[in-house]
Coordinates of C-alpha atoms and ligand atoms in Angstrom, one line a residue:
M1 CA -0.1 0.5 -0.1
A2 CA 1.0 3.3 -0.9
T3 CA 1.3 5.7 2.1
I4 CA 0.8 9.3 2.2
D5 CA 4.6 10.6 2.5
R6 CA 4.6 14.4 2.7
V7 CA 2.5 17.5 2.7
E8 CA 3.5 21.0 1.3
V9 CA 1.4 24.2 2.0
L10 CA 2.6 26.5 -0.7
V11 CA 2.0 30.2 -0.4
T12 CA 2.5 32.3 -3.8
S13 CA 1.1 36.0 -4.7
P14 CA 1.1 35.8 -8.8
G15 CA -0.9 39.1 -8.8
R16 CA -3.4 37.6 -5.9
N17 CA -3.0 35.0 -2.7
F18 CA -3.3 31.6 -3.2
V19 CA -2.3 28.5 -0.8
T20 CA -2.2 25.5 -2.0
L21 CA -1.5 21.6 -0.7
R22 CA 0.6 19.4 -2.2
I23 CA 0.6 16.0 -1.0
T24 CA 3.1 13.1 -2.5
T25 CA 2.5 9.7 -1.8
S26 CA 5.4 7.0 -1.3
D27 CA 5.1 5.9 -4.9
G28 CA 6.1 9.6 -5.8
V29 CA 2.5 10.6 -7.1
T30 CA 1.8 14.0 -6.1
G31 CA -1.5 15.8 -6.0
L32 CA -2.9 19.8 -5.6
G33 CA -5.6 21.1 -3.4
D34 CA -6.9 24.9 -3.5
A35 CA -6.7 26.0 0.0
T36 CA -7.1 29.7 -0.4
L37 CA -9.7 31.6 1.7
N38 CA -9.7 35.3 0.2
G39 CA -8.4 37.9 3.2
R40 CA -7.9 35.3 5.3
E41 CA -5.1 32.9 3.7
L42 CA -2.9 32.3 6.3
A43 CA -5.3 30.9 8.8
V44 CA -5.7 27.9 6.7
A45 CA -2.2 27.5 5.9
S46 CA -1.7 27.3 9.5
Y47 CA -4.8 25.1 10.1
L48 CA -3.2 23.0 7.4
E49 CA 0.5 23.3 8.4
D50 CA 0.2 22.9 12.3
H51 CA -3.2 20.7 12.8
V52 CA -3.9 18.9 9.5
A53 CA -0.7 17.6 8.2
P54 CA 0.7 15.8 10.8
L55 CA -2.4 13.5 11.1
L56 CA -1.9 12.6 7.0
I57 CA 1.9 11.2 6.9
G58 CA 1.5 7.8 6.6
R59 CA -2.1 7.2 5.8
D60 CA -3.7 5.4 2.9
P61 CA -4.4 8.1 0.1
A62 CA -6.8 6.0 -1.4
R63 CA -9.1 6.2 1.4
I64 CA -10.8 9.6 0.0
E65 CA -14.2 9.2 2.3
D66 CA -12.2 8.2 5.0
T67 CA -10.2 11.1 5.4
W68 CA -12.8 13.4 5.0
Q69 CA -14.7 11.7 7.5
Y70 CA -11.5 11.4 10.0
L71 CA -10.9 15.5 9.5
Y72 CA -14.4 16.6 10.0
K73 CA -15.9 14.5 12.6
G74 CA -12.4 14.1 14.6
A75 CA -11.6 18.2 14.8
Y76 CA -14.6 18.3 17.2
W77 CA -15.1 21.8 16.2
R78 CA -17.0 21.3 13.1
R79 CA -18.2 23.2 9.6
G80 CA -16.9 27.0 9.3
P81 CA -14.6 28.4 6.3
V82 CA -11.5 27.6 7.6
T83 CA -12.1 24.0 8.6
M84 CA -14.0 23.6 5.4
T85 CA -11.6 25.0 3.0
A86 CA -8.6 22.8 4.9
I87 CA -10.5 19.8 4.6
A88 CA -11.2 20.7 1.0
A89 CA -7.6 21.2 0.0
V90 CA -7.1 17.5 1.3
D91 CA -9.7 16.0 -0.6
V92 CA -9.0 18.0 -3.9
A93 CA -5.5 16.9 -3.2
L94 CA -6.6 13.2 -2.9
W95 CA -9.3 12.8 -5.9
D96 CA -5.9 14.0 -7.9
I97 CA -3.8 11.6 -6.8
K98 CA -6.8 8.7 -7.2
G99 CA -7.5 9.9 -11.0
K100 CA -3.4 10.1 -11.7
V101 CA -3.2 6.5 -10.2
A102 CA -6.4 4.9 -12.0
G103 CA -4.6 6.7 -15.3
L104 CA -8.4 8.9 -15.5
P105 CA -9.6 12.5 -15.3
V106 CA -11.2 12.9 -11.9
Y107 CA -14.7 13.4 -14.3
E108 CA -14.3 10.0 -15.0
L109 CA -14.3 8.7 -11.0
L110 CA -17.2 10.6 -10.8
G111 CA -19.6 8.8 -13.5
G112 CA -18.3 10.4 -16.4
R113 CA -19.6 13.0 -18.8
S114 CA -22.8 14.1 -18.2
R115 CA -22.5 16.7 -20.9
D116 CA -19.8 17.6 -23.7
G117 CA -18.9 21.5 -22.0
V118 CA -19.6 23.3 -19.1
L119 CA -21.4 26.8 -19.9
V120 CA -20.1 29.5 -17.7
Y121 CA -20.5 33.2 -17.4
C122 CA -18.3 36.3 -17.2
H123 CA -18.1 39.4 -15.7
A124 CA -19.1 42.5 -17.0
S125 CA -18.9 45.8 -16.0
G126 CA -18.5 49.7 -16.1
E127 CA -17.9 53.0 -14.2
D128 CA -21.1 54.1 -16.0
V129 CA -23.7 52.3 -18.2
A130 CA -22.1 53.4 -21.6
A131 CA -19.0 51.8 -20.3
L132 CA -20.6 49.0 -18.9
L133 CA -22.6 48.2 -22.7
D134 CA -19.2 48.6 -24.1
D135 CA -17.9 45.5 -22.1
V136 CA -21.1 43.4 -22.8
A137 CA -20.4 44.0 -26.4
A138 CA -16.8 42.5 -25.9
Y139 CA -17.5 39.9 -23.9
R140 CA -20.2 38.7 -26.7
E141 CA -17.7 38.8 -29.5
R142 CA -15.5 36.8 -27.3
G143 CA -18.2 34.2 -27.5
F144 CA -19.8 34.1 -23.9
K145 CA -23.4 32.8 -23.6
A146 CA -23.9 34.3 -20.2
I147 CA -22.7 37.6 -18.9
R148 CA -23.3 39.4 -15.0
A149 CA -23.8 43.0 -15.2
Q150 CA -22.7 45.4 -12.8
A151 CA -22.2 49.0 -12.8
A152 CA -20.8 51.9 -10.5
V153 CA -23.7 53.3 -8.5
P154 CA -23.7 57.2 -9.3
G155 CA -22.5 59.4 -6.1
L156 CA -20.6 56.7 -4.1
S157 CA -16.7 55.9 -3.7
G158 CA -16.3 52.5 -5.4
T159 CA -18.6 50.2 -6.1
Y160 CA -17.9 46.4 -5.8
G161 CA -17.8 44.1 -8.8
V162 CA -16.8 47.0 -11.0
R163 CA -13.2 46.0 -12.7
K164 CA -10.9 48.9 -13.1
G165 CA -7.9 47.8 -15.3
A166 CA -7.8 44.6 -17.6
Y167 CA -8.2 42.2 -14.5
Y168 CA -10.4 42.2 -11.5
E169 CA -9.1 41.8 -8.5
P170 CA -11.4 42.2 -5.3
A171 CA -8.9 41.9 -2.9
A172 CA -6.6 44.6 -3.9
T173 CA -5.3 46.4 -1.0
A174 CA -2.8 45.9 1.7
L175 CA -5.8 47.1 4.1
P176 CA -9.5 46.9 3.6
E177 CA -10.6 49.7 1.2
E178 CA -13.7 51.4 2.9
Q179 CA -16.7 51.7 0.4
Q180 CA -19.7 53.6 0.3
W181 CA -23.0 52.1 0.2
S182 CA -26.7 53.5 -0.3
T183 CA -29.7 50.9 -0.5
S184 CA -31.5 53.6 -2.0
S185 CA -29.5 54.2 -4.7
Y186 CA -28.8 51.0 -5.7
L187 CA -32.6 49.9 -5.7
D188 CA -32.6 53.2 -8.4
F189 CA -30.2 52.4 -10.5
A190 CA -29.6 48.7 -10.9
P191 CA -33.0 47.9 -12.5
F192 CA -32.5 50.8 -15.1
Y193 CA -28.8 49.3 -16.2
L194 CA -30.4 46.1 -16.5
A195 CA -32.9 47.2 -18.7
K196 CA -30.5 48.9 -20.9
V197 CA -28.5 45.7 -21.1
R198 CA -31.6 44.1 -22.4
E199 CA -32.7 47.5 -24.5
K200 CA -29.6 46.9 -26.4
F201 CA -28.8 43.3 -26.8
G202 CA -31.9 41.4 -26.6
F203 CA -33.2 38.0 -24.5
G204 CA -30.5 35.7 -26.5
L205 CA -28.3 36.4 -23.7
H206 CA -28.1 34.8 -20.4
L207 CA -28.1 38.1 -18.4
L208 CA -27.0 37.8 -14.3
H209 CA -26.8 40.1 -11.8
D210 CA -24.6 40.2 -7.9
V211 CA -26.3 41.7 -5.2
H212 CA -23.5 40.9 -3.0
H213 CA -25.7 40.3 0.1
R214 CA -26.4 44.0 0.1
L215 CA -30.2 44.3 0.8
T216 CA -32.7 43.2 3.5
P217 CA -35.3 40.7 2.3
I218 CA -38.4 42.9 1.7
E219 CA -35.9 45.2 -0.3
A220 CA -34.4 42.1 -2.4
A221 CA -38.0 41.2 -2.7
R222 CA -38.4 44.5 -4.3
F223 CA -35.2 44.2 -6.5
G224 CA -36.6 40.5 -8.1
K225 CA -39.8 42.0 -8.4
S226 CA -38.9 45.6 -10.1
V227 CA -36.5 43.0 -12.5
E228 CA -38.8 40.3 -13.8
E229 CA -39.6 41.1 -16.9
L230 CA -36.0 41.6 -17.8
R231 CA -36.0 37.7 -17.5
L232 CA -32.4 37.2 -15.3
F233 CA -30.4 34.2 -15.0
W234 CA -30.6 35.0 -11.5
M235 CA -30.0 37.5 -8.9
E236 CA -27.1 36.7 -6.2
D237 CA -26.9 36.5 -2.9
P238 CA -30.0 39.2 -2.7
T239 CA -29.3 38.9 1.3
P240 CA -26.9 37.6 4.0
A241 CA -27.6 33.7 4.0
E242 CA -26.7 33.2 7.5
N243 CA -30.5 33.3 8.1
Q244 CA -32.0 30.9 5.5
E245 CA -35.7 31.2 6.3
A246 CA -35.3 35.0 5.2
F247 CA -35.5 33.5 1.3
R248 CA -39.0 32.9 2.2
L249 CA -40.1 36.3 2.1
I250 CA -38.3 36.8 -1.1
R251 CA -40.1 33.9 -2.6
R252 CA -43.3 35.2 -1.9
H253 CA -43.1 37.8 -3.8
T254 CA -41.0 37.1 -6.8
T255 CA -40.0 34.7 -9.8
T256 CA -36.7 36.3 -10.4
P257 CA -34.5 32.9 -10.2
I258 CA -32.3 33.2 -6.8
A259 CA -28.5 32.0 -6.4
T260 CA -26.7 31.9 -3.3
G261 CA -24.0 30.1 -1.2
E262 CA -20.6 31.6 -2.3
V263 CA -19.8 32.0 1.2
L264 CA -21.2 28.9 2.6
S265 CA -19.5 26.0 3.3
S266 CA -21.6 22.7 4.3
V267 CA -24.4 21.0 2.9
W268 CA -25.8 22.3 7.1
D269 CA -25.5 25.8 5.7
V270 CA -28.0 25.2 2.7
K271 CA -30.1 22.6 3.8
Q272 CA -33.2 24.5 4.6
L273 CA -32.5 26.4 1.4
I274 CA -32.7 23.5 -0.5
T275 CA -35.3 21.4 0.8
E276 CA -37.4 24.6 1.2
Q277 CA -37.1 25.2 -2.5
L278 CA -35.9 29.0 -1.3
I279 CA -33.3 29.1 -4.1
D280 CA -32.7 28.2 -8.0
Y281 CA -29.1 27.8 -7.8
V282 CA -26.2 26.9 -5.2
R283 CA -23.3 28.4 -5.5
T284 CA -21.0 26.2 -3.1
T285 CA -17.3 25.6 -4.4
A286 CA -15.1 22.9 -3.8
V287 CA -12.7 24.6 -2.3
H288 CA -14.8 26.3 0.4
A289 CA -17.0 23.4 1.0
G290 CA -15.2 20.8 1.9
G291 CA -13.7 19.8 -1.6
I292 CA -15.1 17.3 -4.1
T293 CA -16.4 14.6 -1.8
H294 CA -19.0 17.3 -0.1
L295 CA -19.7 19.3 -2.5
R296 CA -20.9 16.3 -4.8
R297 CA -23.0 15.2 -1.5
I298 CA -24.6 19.2 -1.6
F299 CA -25.3 18.9 -5.2
D300 CA -26.9 15.4 -5.0
L301 CA -29.2 17.2 -2.3
A302 CA -30.1 19.7 -4.6
A303 CA -31.2 17.5 -7.5
L304 CA -33.9 16.3 -5.5
Y305 CA -35.5 19.6 -5.4
Q306 CA -34.7 20.7 -8.7
I307 CA -32.1 23.1 -7.7
R308 CA -29.0 23.6 -10.4
T309 CA -25.6 24.1 -9.5
G310 CA -24.0 27.6 -10.3
S311 CA -20.7 27.5 -8.5
H312 CA -18.7 30.5 -7.7
G313 CA -15.4 30.6 -9.7
A314 CA -13.9 34.2 -8.8
S315 CA -10.5 35.1 -9.4
D316 CA -9.8 34.4 -5.7
L317 CA -10.3 30.4 -6.7
S318 CA -7.5 28.9 -8.0
P319 CA -6.8 27.2 -11.4
V320 CA -6.9 23.7 -9.0
T321 CA -10.6 24.7 -7.7
V322 CA -11.4 25.7 -11.4
A323 CA -10.1 22.4 -12.3
A324 CA -12.1 20.5 -9.7
A325 CA -15.5 22.4 -10.6
V326 CA -15.2 21.5 -14.1
A327 CA -14.8 17.8 -13.4
V328 CA -17.8 17.7 -10.9
D329 CA -20.0 20.3 -13.2
I330 CA -19.4 17.8 -16.5
A331 CA -20.6 14.8 -14.4
V332 CA -23.3 15.9 -12.4
P333 CA -26.9 15.6 -13.8
N334 CA -28.2 19.3 -12.1
F335 CA -25.5 21.4 -13.4
G336 CA -26.6 25.2 -13.8
I337 CA -23.9 27.4 -14.9
Q338 CA -20.0 28.0 -13.8
E339 CA -18.9 31.3 -12.9
H340 CA -15.5 32.2 -14.8
M341 CA -13.1 35.2 -13.8
G342 CA -9.8 33.5 -15.6
H343 CA -6.8 34.5 -14.0
T344 CA -3.8 37.0 -14.7
P345 CA -0.9 35.6 -17.0
E346 CA 1.4 35.6 -13.7
T347 CA -1.0 33.0 -12.0
Y348 CA -0.8 30.8 -15.6
E349 CA 3.1 31.1 -14.8
V350 CA 2.5 29.4 -11.4
F351 CA -0.4 27.0 -12.6
H352 CA 0.0 25.0 -15.8
G353 CA -2.8 23.3 -17.4
T354 CA -6.2 25.0 -16.7
P355 CA -9.3 24.2 -18.3
R356 CA -10.0 25.0 -21.9
L357 CA -12.0 28.4 -22.7
E358 CA -14.2 27.9 -26.0
N359 CA -17.0 29.9 -27.3
G360 CA -18.5 30.3 -23.6
M361 CA -18.1 27.3 -22.6
L362 CA -14.9 25.6 -20.4
Y363 CA -13.5 21.7 -21.4
P364 CA -11.7 20.0 -18.9
S365 CA -8.5 18.4 -19.6
D366 CA -8.3 14.8 -20.5
A367 CA -5.1 14.3 -18.4
P368 CA -4.9 12.0 -15.2
G369 CA -6.2 13.6 -12.5
L370 CA -7.4 17.3 -12.4
G371 CA -4.6 18.1 -14.8
I372 CA -3.0 20.8 -13.1
T373 CA 0.8 21.2 -12.4
Y374 CA 2.7 23.8 -9.8
D375 CA 5.4 25.4 -11.0
D376 CA 7.7 26.3 -7.5
E377 CA 10.1 28.3 -9.6
A378 CA 7.6 30.8 -10.8
A379 CA 5.8 30.3 -7.4
A380 CA 8.8 31.6 -5.7
R381 CA 8.7 35.0 -7.7
F382 CA 5.7 35.9 -6.4
P383 CA 6.1 36.3 -2.6
Y384 CA 2.7 36.5 -0.1
E385 CA 1.6 40.0 0.4
P386 CA -1.3 40.7 2.7
R387 CA -4.5 41.8 0.3
Y388 CA -7.9 42.4 1.9
L389 CA -11.2 42.8 0.4
P390 CA -12.8 46.1 0.6
V391 CA -15.7 46.6 3.4
A392 CA -19.0 48.6 2.8
R393 CA -20.2 51.5 4.8
A394 CA -23.5 53.3 5.0
L395 CA -23.7 56.8 4.4
D396 CA -24.4 57.3 8.1
G397 CA -20.6 55.9 8.5
S398 CA -22.0 52.5 9.8
M399 CA -20.9 49.1 8.3
H400 CA -23.1 47.3 6.0
D401 CA -23.8 43.9 5.3
W402 CA -21.2 42.5 2.2
Ligands
LIG1 C1 -18.2 37.7 -5.9 C2 -16.5 37.5 -5.9 O1 -17.9 36.3 -8.2 C3 -18.6 36.5 -7.2 O2 -19.9 36.6 -7.1 O3 -19.2 37.7 -5.3 O4 -16.0 38.4 -6.2 C4 -16.3 37.3 -4.3 O5 -17.1 38.6 -3.6 C5 -15.0 36.8 -4.3 O6 -15.0 35.7 -4.6 C6 -14.5 37.8 -2.5 O7 -13.3 36.8 -2.4
LIG2 MG1 -21.1 36.4 -5.6

């Protein structure tokens, strides 16, 4: 029996921070897992290095489920983003190893392809409506069939989700940038610019929008109702999801489809949302929700309730997570859509072999495992630097929900 011989926690910052776990077996097979928790990266690095790595040495790398249960049940304190991201990194690395040992891509181990490719949505944004429309046009020309649209709310200092340069990096400053927020300005403006997108591009395009947890349930209900005729693919994170029953109120008022879950990390965090059919798309990911093993469990529960998948895929999820996401997306029966932001050229210097993007679809690599390799030499050129996401303050200076 091969055993786990070496466990390395790799931290690099090629344009943004990434934490990667590399597991090596006694047979010399390596597996990679993403462990990046944006803005709190070193907490997961320490969790893995100090508390998990010593438990893995000598274990059988083939026992993925048992290792998952060992780390989840054995910690005593369960769930939470730090724990679930650390478990995810181990889980994904073990799936990568299993695929390499079998000589098969991970999606074959999950039951094989249910579809040829994975529909993705990209991010269009603009400092004003004209810039947003130009950006949507540019993405359409590149072949994207589904586009998320965000524009800067007039009069506010900075709107989250609006790209400044060629690449959009939400965690860009050494300390959190303070951005202003006004719910009334947003609620007046967002339906207006989404209508402009429909006016210019028609309905032959999937249009998405991210509310970033900023609204109360009744405000979200009003927003959803006001954009019903625009037939959004979804409104994302209309209200913070800690309070799962809050979505009942939104549901009562609008048929605009709802997506949530990018900050949720276990099946328990989405259980009520799913079993009461309070959402239409679940956005949990392999990296923050316990790896491929646990994500599959969440998606299977969702399938029972006709809820589709729509995994988070922002730039803070490393190419290892993109490969894991595409492996799951291509296999599950209830796939909906996959977020795709892509990464900077620096990031691709460190991570080689990312899934192929063509005509608004992602295609997995046919290499055994996840098909991603980590370039240590390139990684060493990009040392860790603290980076934070912005925070939002209402106009009276009080902290606002994300
Ligand atoms: C966003 C992300 O992609 C999304 O839907 O909500 O930009 C998210 O805020 C970041 O990934 C947070 O790290
Ligand atoms: Mg989001």
